[in-house]
Short mmCIF file of C-alpha atoms and ligand atoms in Angstrom, two decimals:
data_model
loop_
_atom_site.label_atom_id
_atom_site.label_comp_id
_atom_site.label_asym_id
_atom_site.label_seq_id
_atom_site.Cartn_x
_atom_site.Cartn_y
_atom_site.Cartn_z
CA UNK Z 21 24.70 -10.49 4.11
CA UNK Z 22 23.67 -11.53 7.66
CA UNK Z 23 19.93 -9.85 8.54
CA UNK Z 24 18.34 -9.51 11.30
CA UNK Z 25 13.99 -9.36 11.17
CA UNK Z 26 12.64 -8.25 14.36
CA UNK Z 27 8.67 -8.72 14.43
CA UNK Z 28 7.96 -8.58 17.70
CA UNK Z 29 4.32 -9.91 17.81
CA UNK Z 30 3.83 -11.19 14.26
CA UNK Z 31 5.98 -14.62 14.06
CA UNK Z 32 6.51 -16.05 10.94
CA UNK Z 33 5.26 -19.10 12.36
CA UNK Z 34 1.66 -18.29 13.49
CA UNK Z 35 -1.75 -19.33 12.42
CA UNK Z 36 -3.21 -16.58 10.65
CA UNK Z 37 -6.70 -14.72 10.84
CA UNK Z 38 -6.81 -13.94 14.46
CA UNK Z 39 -6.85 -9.94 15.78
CA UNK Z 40 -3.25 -9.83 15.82
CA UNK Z 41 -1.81 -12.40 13.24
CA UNK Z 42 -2.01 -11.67 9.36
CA UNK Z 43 -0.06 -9.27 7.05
CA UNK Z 44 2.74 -8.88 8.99
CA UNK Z 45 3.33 -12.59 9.64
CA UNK Z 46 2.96 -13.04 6.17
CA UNK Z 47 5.62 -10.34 5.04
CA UNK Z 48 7.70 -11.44 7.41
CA UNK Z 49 8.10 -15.12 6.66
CA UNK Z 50 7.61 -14.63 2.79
CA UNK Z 51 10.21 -11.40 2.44
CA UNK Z 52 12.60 -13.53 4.97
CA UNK Z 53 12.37 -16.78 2.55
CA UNK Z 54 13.02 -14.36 -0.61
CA UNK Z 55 15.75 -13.10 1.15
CA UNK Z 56 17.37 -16.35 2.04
CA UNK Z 57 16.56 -17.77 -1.38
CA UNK Z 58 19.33 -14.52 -2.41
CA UNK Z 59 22.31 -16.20 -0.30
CA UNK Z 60 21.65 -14.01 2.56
CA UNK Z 61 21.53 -15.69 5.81
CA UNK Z 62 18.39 -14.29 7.90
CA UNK Z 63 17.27 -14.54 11.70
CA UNK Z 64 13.66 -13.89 12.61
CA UNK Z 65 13.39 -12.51 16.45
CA UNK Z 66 10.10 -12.57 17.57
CA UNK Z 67 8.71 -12.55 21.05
CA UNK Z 68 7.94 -15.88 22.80
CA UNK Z 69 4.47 -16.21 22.98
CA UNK Z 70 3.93 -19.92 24.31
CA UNK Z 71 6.21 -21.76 26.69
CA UNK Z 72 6.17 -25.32 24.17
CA UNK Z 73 7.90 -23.18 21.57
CA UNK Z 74 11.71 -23.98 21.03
CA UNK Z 75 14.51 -21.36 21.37
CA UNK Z 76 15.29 -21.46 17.67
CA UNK Z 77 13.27 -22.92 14.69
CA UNK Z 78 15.09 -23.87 11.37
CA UNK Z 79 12.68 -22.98 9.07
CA UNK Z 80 15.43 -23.44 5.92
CA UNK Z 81 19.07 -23.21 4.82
CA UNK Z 82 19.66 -20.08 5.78
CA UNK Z 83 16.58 -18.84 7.71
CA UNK Z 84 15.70 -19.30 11.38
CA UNK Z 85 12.93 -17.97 13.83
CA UNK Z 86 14.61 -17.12 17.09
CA UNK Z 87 11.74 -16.90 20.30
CA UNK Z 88 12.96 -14.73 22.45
CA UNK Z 89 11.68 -14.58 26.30
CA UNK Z 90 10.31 -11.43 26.46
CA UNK Z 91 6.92 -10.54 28.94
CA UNK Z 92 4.55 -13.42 29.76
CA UNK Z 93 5.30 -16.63 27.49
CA UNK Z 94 1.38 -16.47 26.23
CA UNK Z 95 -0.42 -14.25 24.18
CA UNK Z 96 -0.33 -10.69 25.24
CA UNK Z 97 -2.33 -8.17 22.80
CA UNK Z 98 0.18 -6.21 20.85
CA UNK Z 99 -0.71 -3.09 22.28
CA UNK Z 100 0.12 -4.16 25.55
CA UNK Z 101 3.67 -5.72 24.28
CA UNK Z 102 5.58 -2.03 24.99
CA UNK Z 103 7.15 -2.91 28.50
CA UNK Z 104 8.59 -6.17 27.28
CA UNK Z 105 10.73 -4.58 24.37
CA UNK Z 106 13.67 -3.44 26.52
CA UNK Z 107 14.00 -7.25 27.40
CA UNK Z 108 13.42 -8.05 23.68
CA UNK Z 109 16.44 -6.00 22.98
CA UNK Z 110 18.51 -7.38 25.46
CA UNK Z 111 17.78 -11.18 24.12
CA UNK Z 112 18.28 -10.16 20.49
CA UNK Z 113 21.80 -8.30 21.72
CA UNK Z 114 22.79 -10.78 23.51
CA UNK Z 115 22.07 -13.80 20.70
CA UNK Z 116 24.35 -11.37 18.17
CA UNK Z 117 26.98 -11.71 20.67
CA UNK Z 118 27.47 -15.33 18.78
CA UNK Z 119 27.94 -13.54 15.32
CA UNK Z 120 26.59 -9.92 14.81
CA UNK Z 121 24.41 -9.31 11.39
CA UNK Z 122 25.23 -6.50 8.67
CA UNK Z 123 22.02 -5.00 8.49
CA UNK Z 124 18.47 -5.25 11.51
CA UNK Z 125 14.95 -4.70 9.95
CA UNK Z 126 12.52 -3.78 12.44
CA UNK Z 127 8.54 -4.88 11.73
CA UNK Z 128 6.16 -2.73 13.29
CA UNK Z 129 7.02 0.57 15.65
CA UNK Z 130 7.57 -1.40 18.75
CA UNK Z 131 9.91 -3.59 16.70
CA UNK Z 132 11.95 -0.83 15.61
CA UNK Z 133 12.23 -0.04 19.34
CA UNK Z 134 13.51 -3.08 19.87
CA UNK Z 135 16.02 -2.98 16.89
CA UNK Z 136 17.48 0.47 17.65
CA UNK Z 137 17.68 -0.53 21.28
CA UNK Z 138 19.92 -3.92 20.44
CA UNK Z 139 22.01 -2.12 17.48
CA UNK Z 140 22.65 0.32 20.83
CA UNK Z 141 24.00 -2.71 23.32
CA UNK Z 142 25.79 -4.82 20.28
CA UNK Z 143 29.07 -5.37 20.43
CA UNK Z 144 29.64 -5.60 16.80
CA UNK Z 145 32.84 -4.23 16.24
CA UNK Z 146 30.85 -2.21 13.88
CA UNK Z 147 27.73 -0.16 14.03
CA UNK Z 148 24.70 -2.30 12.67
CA UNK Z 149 21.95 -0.29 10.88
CA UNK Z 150 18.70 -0.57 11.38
CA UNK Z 151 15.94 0.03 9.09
CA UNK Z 152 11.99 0.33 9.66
CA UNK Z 153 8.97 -1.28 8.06
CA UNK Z 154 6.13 0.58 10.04
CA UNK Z 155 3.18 -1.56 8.30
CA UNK Z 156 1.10 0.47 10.19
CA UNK Z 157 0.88 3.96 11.48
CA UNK Z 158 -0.27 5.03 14.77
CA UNK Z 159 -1.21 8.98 13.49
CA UNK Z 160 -3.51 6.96 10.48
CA UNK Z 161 -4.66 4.48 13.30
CA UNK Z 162 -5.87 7.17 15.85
CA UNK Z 163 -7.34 9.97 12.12
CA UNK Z 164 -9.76 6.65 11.69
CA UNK Z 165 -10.60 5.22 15.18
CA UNK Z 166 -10.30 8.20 17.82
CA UNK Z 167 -10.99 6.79 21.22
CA UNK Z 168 -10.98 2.95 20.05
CA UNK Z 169 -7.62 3.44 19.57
CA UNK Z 170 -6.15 0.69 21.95
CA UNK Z 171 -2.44 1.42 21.54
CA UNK Z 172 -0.19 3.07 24.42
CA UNK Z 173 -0.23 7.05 24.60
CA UNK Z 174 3.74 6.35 24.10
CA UNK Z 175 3.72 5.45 20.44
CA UNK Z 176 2.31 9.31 20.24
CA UNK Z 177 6.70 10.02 20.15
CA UNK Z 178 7.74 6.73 20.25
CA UNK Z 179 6.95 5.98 16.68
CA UNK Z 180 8.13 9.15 14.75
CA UNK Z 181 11.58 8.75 17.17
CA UNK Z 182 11.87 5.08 15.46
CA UNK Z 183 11.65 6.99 12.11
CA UNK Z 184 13.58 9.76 12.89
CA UNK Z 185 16.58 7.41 14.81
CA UNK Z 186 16.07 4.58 12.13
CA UNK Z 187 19.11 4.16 9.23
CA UNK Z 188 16.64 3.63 6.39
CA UNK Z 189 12.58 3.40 6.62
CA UNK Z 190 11.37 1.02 3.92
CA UNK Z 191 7.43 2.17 2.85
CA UNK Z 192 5.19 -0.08 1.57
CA UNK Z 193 3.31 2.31 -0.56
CA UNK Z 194 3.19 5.92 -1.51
CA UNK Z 195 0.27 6.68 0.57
CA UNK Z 196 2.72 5.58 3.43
CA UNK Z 197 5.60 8.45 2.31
CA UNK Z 198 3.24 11.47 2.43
CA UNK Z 199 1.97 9.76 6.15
CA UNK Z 200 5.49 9.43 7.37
CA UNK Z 201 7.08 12.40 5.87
CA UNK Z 202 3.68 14.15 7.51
CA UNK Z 203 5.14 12.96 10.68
CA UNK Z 204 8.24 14.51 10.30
CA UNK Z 205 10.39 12.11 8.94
CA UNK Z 206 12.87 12.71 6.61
CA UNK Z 207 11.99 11.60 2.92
CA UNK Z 208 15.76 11.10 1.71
CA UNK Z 209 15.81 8.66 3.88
CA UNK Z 210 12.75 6.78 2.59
CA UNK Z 211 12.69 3.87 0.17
CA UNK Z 212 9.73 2.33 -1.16
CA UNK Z 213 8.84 -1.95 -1.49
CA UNK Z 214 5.34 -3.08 -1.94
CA UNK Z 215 4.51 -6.30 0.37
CA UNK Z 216 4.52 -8.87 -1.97
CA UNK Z 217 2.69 -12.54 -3.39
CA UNK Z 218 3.34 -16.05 -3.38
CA UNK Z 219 2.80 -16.72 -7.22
CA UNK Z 220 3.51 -20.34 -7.05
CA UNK Z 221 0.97 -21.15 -4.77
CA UNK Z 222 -1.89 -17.84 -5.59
CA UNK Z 223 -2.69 -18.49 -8.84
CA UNK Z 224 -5.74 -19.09 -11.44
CA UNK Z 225 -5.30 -22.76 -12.19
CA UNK Z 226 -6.11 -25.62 -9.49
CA UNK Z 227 -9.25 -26.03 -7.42
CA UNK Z 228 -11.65 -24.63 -6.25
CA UNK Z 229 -14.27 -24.55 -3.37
CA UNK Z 230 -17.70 -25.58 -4.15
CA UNK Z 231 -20.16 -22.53 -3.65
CA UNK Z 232 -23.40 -22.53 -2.10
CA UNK Z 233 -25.51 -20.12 -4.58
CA UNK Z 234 -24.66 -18.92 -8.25
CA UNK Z 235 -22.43 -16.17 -6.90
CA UNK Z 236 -19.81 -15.91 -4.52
CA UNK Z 237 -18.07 -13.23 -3.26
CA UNK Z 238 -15.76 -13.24 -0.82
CA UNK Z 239 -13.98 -11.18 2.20
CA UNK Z 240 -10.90 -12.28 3.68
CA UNK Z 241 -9.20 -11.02 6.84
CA UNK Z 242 -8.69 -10.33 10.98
CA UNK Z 243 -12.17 -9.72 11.91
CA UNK Z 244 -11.61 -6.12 13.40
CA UNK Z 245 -13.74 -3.37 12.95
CA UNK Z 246 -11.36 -0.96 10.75
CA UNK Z 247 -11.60 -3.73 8.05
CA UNK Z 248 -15.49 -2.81 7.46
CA UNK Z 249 -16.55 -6.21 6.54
CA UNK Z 250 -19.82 -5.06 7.90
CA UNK Z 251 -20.01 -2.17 5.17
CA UNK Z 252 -20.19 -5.57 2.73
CA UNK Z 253 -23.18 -7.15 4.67
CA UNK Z 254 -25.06 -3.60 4.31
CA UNK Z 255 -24.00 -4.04 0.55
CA UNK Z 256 -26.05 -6.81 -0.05
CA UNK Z 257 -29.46 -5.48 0.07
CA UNK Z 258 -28.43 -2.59 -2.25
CA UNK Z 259 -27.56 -5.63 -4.28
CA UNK Z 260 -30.60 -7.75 -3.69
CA UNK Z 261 -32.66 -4.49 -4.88
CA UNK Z 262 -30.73 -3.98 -8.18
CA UNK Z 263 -31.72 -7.93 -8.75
CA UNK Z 264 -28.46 -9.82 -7.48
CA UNK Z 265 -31.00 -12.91 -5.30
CA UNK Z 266 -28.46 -15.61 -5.68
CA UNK Z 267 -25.46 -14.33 -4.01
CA UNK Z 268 -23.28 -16.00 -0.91
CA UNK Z 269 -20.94 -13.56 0.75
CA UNK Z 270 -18.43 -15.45 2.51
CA UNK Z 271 -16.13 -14.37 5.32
CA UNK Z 272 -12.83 -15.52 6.11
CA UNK Z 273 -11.02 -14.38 9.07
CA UNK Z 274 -11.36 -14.12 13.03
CA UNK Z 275 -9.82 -15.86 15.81
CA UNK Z 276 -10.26 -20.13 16.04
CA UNK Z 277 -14.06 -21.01 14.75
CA UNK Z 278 -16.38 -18.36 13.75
CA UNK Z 279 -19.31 -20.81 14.01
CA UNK Z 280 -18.45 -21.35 18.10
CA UNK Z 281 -21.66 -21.51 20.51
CA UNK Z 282 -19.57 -18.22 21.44
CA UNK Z 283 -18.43 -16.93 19.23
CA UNK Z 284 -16.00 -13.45 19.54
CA UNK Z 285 -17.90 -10.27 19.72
CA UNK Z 286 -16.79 -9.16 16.15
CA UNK Z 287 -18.50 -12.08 14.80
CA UNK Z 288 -21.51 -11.62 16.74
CA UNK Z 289 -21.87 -8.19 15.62
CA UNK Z 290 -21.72 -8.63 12.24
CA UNK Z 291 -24.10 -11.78 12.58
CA UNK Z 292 -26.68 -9.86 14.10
CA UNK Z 293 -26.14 -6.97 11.55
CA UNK Z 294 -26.75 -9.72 8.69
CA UNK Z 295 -29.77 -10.84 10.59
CA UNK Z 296 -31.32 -7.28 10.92
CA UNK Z 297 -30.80 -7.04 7.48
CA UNK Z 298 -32.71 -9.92 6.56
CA UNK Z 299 -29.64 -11.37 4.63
CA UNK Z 300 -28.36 -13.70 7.20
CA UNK Z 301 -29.06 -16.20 4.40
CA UNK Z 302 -26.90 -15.02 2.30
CA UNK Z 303 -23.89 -14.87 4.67
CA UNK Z 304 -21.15 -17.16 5.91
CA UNK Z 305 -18.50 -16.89 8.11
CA UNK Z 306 -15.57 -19.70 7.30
CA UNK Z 307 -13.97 -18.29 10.70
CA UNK Z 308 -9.94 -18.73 10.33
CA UNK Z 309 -8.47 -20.40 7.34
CA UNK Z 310 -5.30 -22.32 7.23
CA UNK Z 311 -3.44 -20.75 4.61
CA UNK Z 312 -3.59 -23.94 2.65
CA UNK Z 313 -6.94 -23.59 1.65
CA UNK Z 314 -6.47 -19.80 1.04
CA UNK Z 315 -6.33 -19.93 -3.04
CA UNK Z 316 -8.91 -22.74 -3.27
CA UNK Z 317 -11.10 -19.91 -1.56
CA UNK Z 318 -9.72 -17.51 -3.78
CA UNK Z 319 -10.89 -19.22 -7.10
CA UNK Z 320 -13.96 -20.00 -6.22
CA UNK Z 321 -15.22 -16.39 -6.11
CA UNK Z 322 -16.69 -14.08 -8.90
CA UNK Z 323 -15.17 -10.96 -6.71
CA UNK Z 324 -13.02 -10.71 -3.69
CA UNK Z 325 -14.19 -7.24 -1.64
CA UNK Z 326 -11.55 -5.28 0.40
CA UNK Z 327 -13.68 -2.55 2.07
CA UNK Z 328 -11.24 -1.05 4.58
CA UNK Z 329 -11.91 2.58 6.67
CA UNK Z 330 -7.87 2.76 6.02
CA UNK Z 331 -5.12 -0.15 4.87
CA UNK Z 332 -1.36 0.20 5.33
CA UNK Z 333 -0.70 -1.75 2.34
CA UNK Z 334 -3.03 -4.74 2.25
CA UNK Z 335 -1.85 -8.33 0.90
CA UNK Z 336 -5.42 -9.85 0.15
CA UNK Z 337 -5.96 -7.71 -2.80
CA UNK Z 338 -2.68 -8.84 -4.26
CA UNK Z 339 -3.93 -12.82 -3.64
CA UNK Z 340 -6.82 -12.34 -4.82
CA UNK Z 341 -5.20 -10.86 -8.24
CA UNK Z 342 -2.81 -13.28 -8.15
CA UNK Z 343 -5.50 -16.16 -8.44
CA UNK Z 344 -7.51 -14.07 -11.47
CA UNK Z 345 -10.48 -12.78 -9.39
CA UNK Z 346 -11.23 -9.09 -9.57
CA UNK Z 347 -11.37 -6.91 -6.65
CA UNK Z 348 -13.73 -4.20 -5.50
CA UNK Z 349 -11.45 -2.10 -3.09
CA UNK Z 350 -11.61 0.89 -1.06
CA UNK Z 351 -9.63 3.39 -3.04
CA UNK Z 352 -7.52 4.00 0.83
CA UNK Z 353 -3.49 3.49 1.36
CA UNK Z 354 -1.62 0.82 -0.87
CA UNK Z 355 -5.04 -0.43 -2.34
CA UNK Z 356 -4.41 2.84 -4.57
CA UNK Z 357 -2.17 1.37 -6.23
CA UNK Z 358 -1.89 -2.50 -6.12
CA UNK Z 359 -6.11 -2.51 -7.71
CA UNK Z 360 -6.03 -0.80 -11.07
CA UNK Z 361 -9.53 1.18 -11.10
CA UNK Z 362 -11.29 -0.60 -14.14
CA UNK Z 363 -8.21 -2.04 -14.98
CA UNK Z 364 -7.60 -5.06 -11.88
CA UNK Z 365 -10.90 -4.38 -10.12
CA UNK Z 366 -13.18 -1.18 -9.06
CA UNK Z 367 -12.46 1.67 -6.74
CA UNK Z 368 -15.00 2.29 -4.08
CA UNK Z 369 -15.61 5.22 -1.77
CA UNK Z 370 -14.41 4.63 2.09
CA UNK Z 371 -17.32 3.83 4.11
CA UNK Z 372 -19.91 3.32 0.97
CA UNK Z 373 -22.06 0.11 1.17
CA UNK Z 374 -23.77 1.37 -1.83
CA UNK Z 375 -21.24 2.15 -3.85
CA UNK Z 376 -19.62 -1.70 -3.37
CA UNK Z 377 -22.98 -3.08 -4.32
CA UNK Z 378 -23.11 -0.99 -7.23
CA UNK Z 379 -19.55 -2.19 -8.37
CA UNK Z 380 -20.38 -5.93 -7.16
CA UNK Z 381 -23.63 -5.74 -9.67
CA UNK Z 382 -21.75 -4.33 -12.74
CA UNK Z 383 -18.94 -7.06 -11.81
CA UNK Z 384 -21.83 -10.08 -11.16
CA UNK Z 385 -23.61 -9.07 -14.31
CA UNK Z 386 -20.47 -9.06 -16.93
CA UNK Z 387 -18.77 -12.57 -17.11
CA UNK Z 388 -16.48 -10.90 -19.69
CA UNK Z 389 -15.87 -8.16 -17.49
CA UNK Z 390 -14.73 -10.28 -14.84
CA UNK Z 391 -12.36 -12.21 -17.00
CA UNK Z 392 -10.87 -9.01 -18.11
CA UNK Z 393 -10.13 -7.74 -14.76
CA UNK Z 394 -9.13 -11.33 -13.50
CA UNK Z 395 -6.12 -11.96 -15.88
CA UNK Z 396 -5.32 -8.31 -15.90
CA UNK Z 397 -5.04 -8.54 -12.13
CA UNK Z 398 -2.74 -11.73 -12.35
CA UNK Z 399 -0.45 -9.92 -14.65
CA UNK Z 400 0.41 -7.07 -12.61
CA UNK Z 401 0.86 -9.39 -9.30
CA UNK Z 402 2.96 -11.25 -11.57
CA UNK Z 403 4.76 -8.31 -13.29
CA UNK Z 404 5.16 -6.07 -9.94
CA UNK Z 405 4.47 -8.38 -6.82
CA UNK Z 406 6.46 -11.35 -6.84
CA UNK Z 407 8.64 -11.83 -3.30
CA UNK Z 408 12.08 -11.99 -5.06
CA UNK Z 409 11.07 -8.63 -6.77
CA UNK Z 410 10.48 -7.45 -3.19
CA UNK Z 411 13.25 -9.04 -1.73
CA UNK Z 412 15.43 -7.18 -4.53
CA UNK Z 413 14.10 -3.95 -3.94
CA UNK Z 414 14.95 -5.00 0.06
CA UNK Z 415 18.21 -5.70 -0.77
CA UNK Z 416 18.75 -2.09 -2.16
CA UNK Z 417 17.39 -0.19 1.19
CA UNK Z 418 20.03 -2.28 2.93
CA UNK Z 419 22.97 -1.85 1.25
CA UNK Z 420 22.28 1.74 0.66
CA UNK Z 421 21.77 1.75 4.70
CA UNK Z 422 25.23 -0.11 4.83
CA UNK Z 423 26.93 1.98 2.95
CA UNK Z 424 25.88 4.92 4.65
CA UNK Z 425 26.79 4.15 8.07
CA UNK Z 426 30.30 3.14 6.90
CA UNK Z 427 30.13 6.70 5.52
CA UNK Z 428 29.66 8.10 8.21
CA UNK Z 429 31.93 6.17 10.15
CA UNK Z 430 34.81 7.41 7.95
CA UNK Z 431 33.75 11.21 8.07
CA UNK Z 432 33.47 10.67 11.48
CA UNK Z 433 37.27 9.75 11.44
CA UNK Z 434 37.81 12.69 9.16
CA UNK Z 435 36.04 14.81 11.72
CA UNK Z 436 38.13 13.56 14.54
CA UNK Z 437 41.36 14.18 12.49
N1 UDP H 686 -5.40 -14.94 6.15
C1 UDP H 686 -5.38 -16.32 6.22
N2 UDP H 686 -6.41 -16.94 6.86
C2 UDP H 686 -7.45 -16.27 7.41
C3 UDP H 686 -7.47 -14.85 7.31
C4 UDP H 686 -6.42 -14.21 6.68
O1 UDP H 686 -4.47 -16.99 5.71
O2 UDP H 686 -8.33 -16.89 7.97
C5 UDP H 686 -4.25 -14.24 5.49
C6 UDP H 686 -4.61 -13.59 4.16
O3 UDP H 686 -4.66 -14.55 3.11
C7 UDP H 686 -3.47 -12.57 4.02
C8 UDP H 686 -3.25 -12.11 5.47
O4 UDP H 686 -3.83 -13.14 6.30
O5 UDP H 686 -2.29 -13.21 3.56
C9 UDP H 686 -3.90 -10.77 5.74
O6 UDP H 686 -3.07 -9.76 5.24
P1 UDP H 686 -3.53 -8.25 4.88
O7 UDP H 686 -2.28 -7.50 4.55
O8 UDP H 686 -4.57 -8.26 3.83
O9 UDP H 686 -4.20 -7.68 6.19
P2 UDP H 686 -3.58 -7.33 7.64
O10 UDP H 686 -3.76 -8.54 8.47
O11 UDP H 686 -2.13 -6.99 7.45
O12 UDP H 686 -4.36 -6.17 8.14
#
């Protein structure tokens, strides 16, 4: 099969940890490799977002990145990337013109745009299909942050049109189907694959970093608001009062170097929260890790927290698992399901620093406990999460999407007849 990803502002080849660059990106490349490792030849479109960057980028056998010149050829905020997609389309339409692909994927609403918008101006010969990975929901977005809501009033009817016009909409969790289905969307046409793990490269054995007191643990991703690393600051006097002294939360994540005479205003805030606190000892920011070092980091913690208002899906959890380490997580969206309550890690309340320091304490004070969780979390990333599991399940959504629009192409005949 020929595929076409369209992920508009998360490439495949970015850095990641900044506002704008980390699950997606990840999905992206890792789902696009799996893919590719299956015989299918895949092209990544995503916008051009520095002028150095090549047209196209042979990242394997069969997988390219394709930049395409879309808007201002430097970063531009992904919530101001809507008037550029029409020009997106046009440069994706106009590369099929070469040799058209079976089956587009759009990443992201704005992507799916994009995608419906090329399969539209394609001269295939046949109808491509597209199908829709949201990754993120603009109705969840605005329940949880009201007026900080940054994205354009558009994706109000924008977004449910993508899911309404789309062939196929692949969730990432069931949390996802009730949202979308909520929106109006109809659920036949829903199929469900988790975001996956890299299990070669997360996993228990190899190093690990050298901690700075007897316990470690650890939060890891973009430094935005929604992702309430700050409710894990306010944990730790809850934690220092139930006799946890000795602990080092460390934070991974935010755009270039955390520890910058100026530092982004994220990192500021939550360093002057820590501070208030009177914990500021106990706290370190890492600022962005190359993904190298990620399961290093990983190991080297007695509990990896994921303390989000809401999360999409959420890929940290699943490293984390995937390199033994239990994980305290907010029982919101997909970590529902990929953290096992007592079984991979502990559920938490939304919004509850005392309820994480109450699960970090039981976890800090049970070595066994910990090892129980750990392995039990590696199994079930191994069991459920792996990319080529993913990828298969991918696979499915697009030949079912295929097969569909052929469908309809020959009742359409019948019709005409
Ligand atoms: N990440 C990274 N370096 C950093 C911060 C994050 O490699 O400094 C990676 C992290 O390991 C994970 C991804 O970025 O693979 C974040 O994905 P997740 O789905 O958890 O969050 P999202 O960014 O989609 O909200």
């Amino acid at each position: 099969m020929r595929i076409a990803m369209i992920s508009e502002h998360a490439s495949p080849l970015a850095a990641l940890g900044g506002v704008d660059a980390g699950g997606q990106n990840v999905h992206v490349a890792a789902l696009s490799e799996a893919l590719a490792r299956r015989g299918h030849h895949v092209t990544v479109y995503t916008r051009r977002d520095a002028t150095e960057l090549p047209a196209r980028v042979r990242v394997g056998q069969r997988l390219e990145v394709v930049h395409v010149d879309a808007g201002p050829a430097r970063h531009v905020p992904k919530d101001q990337l809507l008037p550029y997609m029409g020009q997106l389309a046009a440069g994706v339409a106009a590369d099929w013109a070469r040799r058209p692909p079976d089956v587009v994927h759009g990443h992201f609403w704005m992507s799916g745009l994009a995608a419906l918008d090329a399969a539209r101006r394609a001269d295939a010969g046949h109808r491509v299909p597209v199908l829709q990975t949201f990754h993120a929901l603009g109705t969840v977005k605005r329940r949880h942050q009201g007026a900080e809501d940054t994205s354009p009033p558009e994706r109000t009817w924008l977004e449910p049109g993508v899911g309404r016009s789309a062939d196929g909409i692949i969730a990432t969790c069931p949390d996802e189907v009730l949202e979308l289905t909520a929106m109006g969307i109809d659920a036949a046409k829903i199929s469900t694959a988790p975001c996956g793990v890299d299990l070669d490269f997360f996993a228990p054995d190899g190093p690990a970093d050298a901690r700075r007191r007897r316990h470690r643990v650890l939060s890891v991703g973009r430094l935005v608001p929604r992702k309430g690393v700050d409710l894990v600051i306010r944990a730790l006097p809850h934690l220092q009062a139930a006799g946890f002294d000795d602990v080092e939360l460390l934070i991974v994540g935010g755009g270039g170097n955390a520890l910058a005479l100026d530092p982004d205003p994220e990192v500021r805030r939550l360093l002057d929260l820590a501070t208030r606190l009177g914990v500021a000892n106990h706290v370190s920011l890492h600022g962005q890790v190359p993904r190298d070092a990620m399961p290093g980091i990983f190991r080297s913690a007695d509990a990896v927290v994921c303390a989000p208002w809401y999360e999409p899906f959420g890929i940290v959890p699943l490293e984390a698992m995937a390199c033994g380490v239990p994980v305290v997580a907010a029982a919101v969206g997909g970590l529902q399901d990929t953290v096992v309550d007592h079984g991979t890690g502990l559920h938490v309340p939304p919004r509850d620093p005392a309820a994480i320091a109450a699960a970090l304490a039981m976890l800090l004070a049970d070595k066994a406990l910990r090892t129980r969780l750990g392995s039990a979390g590696e199994q079930r990333a191994r069991t459920l999460y792996s990319w080529d599991r993913v990828a298969a399940q991918t696979e499915k959504a697009y030949l079912a999407a295929i097969a569909g629009t052929t469908a309809g192409a020959v009742s359409m005949e019948g019709a005409a007849l």
